[in-house]
């Protein structure tokens, strides 16, 4: 019978301590994902500034609420993107399973809140 995995198996305690130099393509893919999250955070910052400065048809409270949620979500995404990049990089170097990301659900809920605020703000006469 053939061996399915020709790579030697390491004990789990050793695997978490030994770091190998990964294939550069995995590192670059991880960096591209990080940069995509940062780009999304910058877009939210720009949206918050635009609402705060240009949405004169909204009340001051609605402008402030939408801007604050945009700024807060951008901050959470930027910090979360760095933490996720770092944990994925360590997992790649230690040949461990990649960690799950909470950024997608956070972004989904955050954009939903922003959209709900915008709908309520525009429907109030």
mmCIF file of C-alpha atoms in Angstrom:
data_model
loop_
_atom_site.group_PDB
_atom_site.id
_atom_site.type_symbol
_atom_site.label_atom_id
_atom_site.label_comp_id
_atom_site.label_asym_id
_atom_site.label_seq_id
_atom_site.Cartn_x
_atom_site.Cartn_y
_atom_site.Cartn_z
ATOM 1 C CA UNK A 1 0.000 0.000 0.000
ATOM 2 C CA UNK A 2 1.170 3.501 -0.792
ATOM 3 C CA UNK A 3 1.674 6.151 1.809
ATOM 4 C CA UNK A 4 -0.949 8.896 1.552
ATOM 5 C CA UNK A 5 1.117 11.512 3.291
ATOM 6 C CA UNK A 6 4.853 11.304 2.722
ATOM 7 C CA UNK A 7 5.493 14.230 5.064
ATOM 8 C CA UNK A 8 6.588 13.062 8.526
ATOM 9 C CA UNK A 9 4.056 13.604 11.276
ATOM 10 C CA UNK A 10 5.058 15.717 14.267
ATOM 11 C CA UNK A 11 3.651 15.566 17.742
ATOM 12 C CA UNK A 12 1.090 18.317 18.360
ATOM 13 C CA UNK A 13 3.192 19.918 21.096
ATOM 14 C CA UNK A 14 6.194 20.046 18.770
ATOM 15 C CA UNK A 15 4.087 21.301 15.823
ATOM 16 C CA UNK A 16 2.938 24.310 17.790
ATOM 17 C CA UNK A 17 6.528 25.288 18.595
ATOM 18 C CA UNK A 18 8.340 24.555 15.324
ATOM 19 C CA UNK A 19 7.948 27.130 12.585
ATOM 20 C CA UNK A 20 8.774 26.300 8.978
ATOM 21 C CA UNK A 21 9.282 28.791 6.197
ATOM 22 C CA UNK A 22 6.046 28.478 4.208
ATOM 23 C CA UNK A 23 5.631 28.560 0.467
ATOM 24 C CA UNK A 24 5.733 32.262 -0.397
ATOM 25 C CA UNK A 25 2.442 31.982 -2.318
ATOM 26 C CA UNK A 26 0.555 31.262 0.928
ATOM 27 C CA UNK A 27 2.174 34.231 2.639
ATOM 28 C CA UNK A 28 1.336 36.505 -0.283
ATOM 29 C CA UNK A 29 -2.260 35.264 -0.362
ATOM 30 C CA UNK A 30 -2.560 35.969 3.354
ATOM 31 C CA UNK A 31 -1.197 39.480 2.817
ATOM 32 C CA UNK A 32 -3.632 40.120 -0.063
ATOM 33 C CA UNK A 33 -6.524 39.113 2.170
ATOM 34 C CA UNK A 34 -5.260 41.436 4.901
ATOM 35 C CA UNK A 35 -4.993 44.308 2.432
ATOM 36 C CA UNK A 36 -8.526 43.636 1.169
ATOM 37 C CA UNK A 37 -9.850 43.990 4.734
ATOM 38 C CA UNK A 38 -7.872 47.205 5.176
ATOM 39 C CA UNK A 39 -9.288 48.526 1.901
ATOM 40 C CA UNK A 40 -12.798 47.748 3.167
ATOM 41 C CA UNK A 41 -12.063 49.592 6.416
ATOM 42 C CA UNK A 42 -10.800 52.612 4.467
ATOM 43 C CA UNK A 43 -13.980 52.558 2.377
ATOM 44 C CA UNK A 44 -16.062 52.636 5.548
ATOM 45 C CA UNK A 45 -14.004 55.574 6.837
ATOM 46 C CA UNK A 46 -14.590 57.424 3.572
ATOM 47 C CA UNK A 47 -18.297 56.637 3.775
ATOM 48 C CA UNK A 48 -18.468 57.963 7.327
ATOM 49 C CA UNK A 49 -16.755 61.188 6.313
ATOM 50 C CA UNK A 50 -19.018 61.551 3.275
ATOM 51 C CA UNK A 51 -22.184 61.103 5.340
ATOM 52 C CA UNK A 52 -20.938 63.543 7.948
ATOM 53 C CA UNK A 53 -20.017 66.215 5.409
ATOM 54 C CA UNK A 54 -22.334 65.753 2.443
ATOM 55 C CA UNK A 55 -25.638 64.293 3.655
ATOM 56 C CA UNK A 56 -27.302 67.630 4.368
ATOM 57 C CA UNK A 57 -30.771 66.163 3.823
ATOM 58 C CA UNK A 58 -30.381 64.083 6.999
ATOM 59 C CA UNK A 59 -30.758 65.413 10.516
ATOM 60 C CA UNK A 60 -27.617 66.096 12.522
ATOM 61 C CA UNK A 61 -28.357 63.138 14.788
ATOM 62 C CA UNK A 62 -28.768 60.745 11.856
ATOM 63 C CA UNK A 63 -25.566 62.015 10.227
ATOM 64 C CA UNK A 64 -23.678 61.570 13.473
ATOM 65 C CA UNK A 65 -25.089 58.084 14.142
ATOM 66 C CA UNK A 66 -24.284 56.752 10.685
ATOM 67 C CA UNK A 67 -20.799 58.312 10.728
ATOM 68 C CA UNK A 68 -19.995 56.919 14.175
ATOM 69 C CA UNK A 69 -21.117 53.410 13.181
ATOM 70 C CA UNK A 70 -18.990 53.632 10.006
ATOM 71 C CA UNK A 71 -15.952 54.794 11.982
ATOM 72 C CA UNK A 72 -16.436 52.145 14.668
ATOM 73 C CA UNK A 73 -16.871 49.350 12.140
ATOM 74 C CA UNK A 74 -13.788 50.517 10.228
ATOM 75 C CA UNK A 75 -11.745 50.430 13.436
ATOM 76 C CA UNK A 76 -12.982 46.941 14.350
ATOM 77 C CA UNK A 77 -12.213 45.662 10.843
ATOM 78 C CA UNK A 78 -8.718 47.151 10.788
ATOM 79 C CA UNK A 79 -7.768 45.676 14.162
ATOM 80 C CA UNK A 80 -9.488 42.363 13.387
ATOM 81 C CA UNK A 81 -7.734 42.150 10.014
ATOM 82 C CA UNK A 82 -4.331 42.466 11.644
ATOM 83 C CA UNK A 83 -5.128 39.894 14.323
ATOM 84 C CA UNK A 84 -6.488 37.474 11.722
ATOM 85 C CA UNK A 85 -3.467 37.984 9.445
ATOM 86 C CA UNK A 86 -1.129 37.242 12.348
ATOM 87 C CA UNK A 87 -3.004 34.098 13.445
ATOM 88 C CA UNK A 88 -3.159 32.751 9.887
ATOM 89 C CA UNK A 89 0.549 33.440 9.405
ATOM 90 C CA UNK A 90 1.390 31.501 12.565
ATOM 91 C CA UNK A 91 -0.863 28.628 11.533
ATOM 92 C CA UNK A 92 0.784 28.449 8.113
ATOM 93 C CA UNK A 93 4.270 28.463 9.627
ATOM 94 C CA UNK A 94 3.345 25.777 12.174
ATOM 95 C CA UNK A 95 1.420 23.577 9.692
ATOM 96 C CA UNK A 96 -1.778 23.904 11.728
ATOM 97 C CA UNK A 97 -5.353 24.262 10.462
ATOM 98 C CA UNK A 98 -6.250 27.813 9.506
ATOM 99 C CA UNK A 99 -8.309 29.674 12.107
ATOM 100 C CA UNK A 100 -11.850 30.810 11.408
ATOM 101 C CA UNK A 101 -12.533 34.494 10.887
ATOM 102 C CA UNK A 102 -15.201 36.518 12.662
ATOM 103 C CA UNK A 103 -14.691 39.461 10.310
ATOM 104 C CA UNK A 104 -17.322 38.393 7.773
ATOM 105 C CA UNK A 105 -20.194 38.199 10.306
ATOM 106 C CA UNK A 106 -19.040 41.443 11.955
ATOM 107 C CA UNK A 107 -19.005 43.223 8.592
ATOM 108 C CA UNK A 108 -22.400 41.785 7.661
ATOM 109 C CA UNK A 109 -24.034 42.950 10.885
ATOM 110 C CA UNK A 110 -22.291 46.328 10.733
ATOM 111 C CA UNK A 111 -23.385 47.060 7.174
ATOM 112 C CA UNK A 112 -26.895 45.927 8.084
ATOM 113 C CA UNK A 113 -26.963 48.413 10.966
ATOM 114 C CA UNK A 114 -25.682 51.191 8.713
ATOM 115 C CA UNK A 115 -28.328 50.378 6.111
ATOM 116 C CA UNK A 116 -31.084 50.299 8.726
ATOM 117 C CA UNK A 117 -29.974 53.653 10.095
ATOM 118 C CA UNK A 118 -29.935 55.129 6.594
ATOM 119 C CA UNK A 119 -33.436 53.820 5.823
ATOM 120 C CA UNK A 120 -34.840 55.166 9.071
ATOM 121 C CA UNK A 121 -33.079 58.510 8.646
ATOM 122 C CA UNK A 122 -34.361 59.015 5.111
ATOM 123 C CA UNK A 123 -37.921 57.941 5.886
ATOM 124 C CA UNK A 124 -38.358 60.428 8.745
ATOM 125 C CA UNK A 125 -39.733 63.721 7.338
#
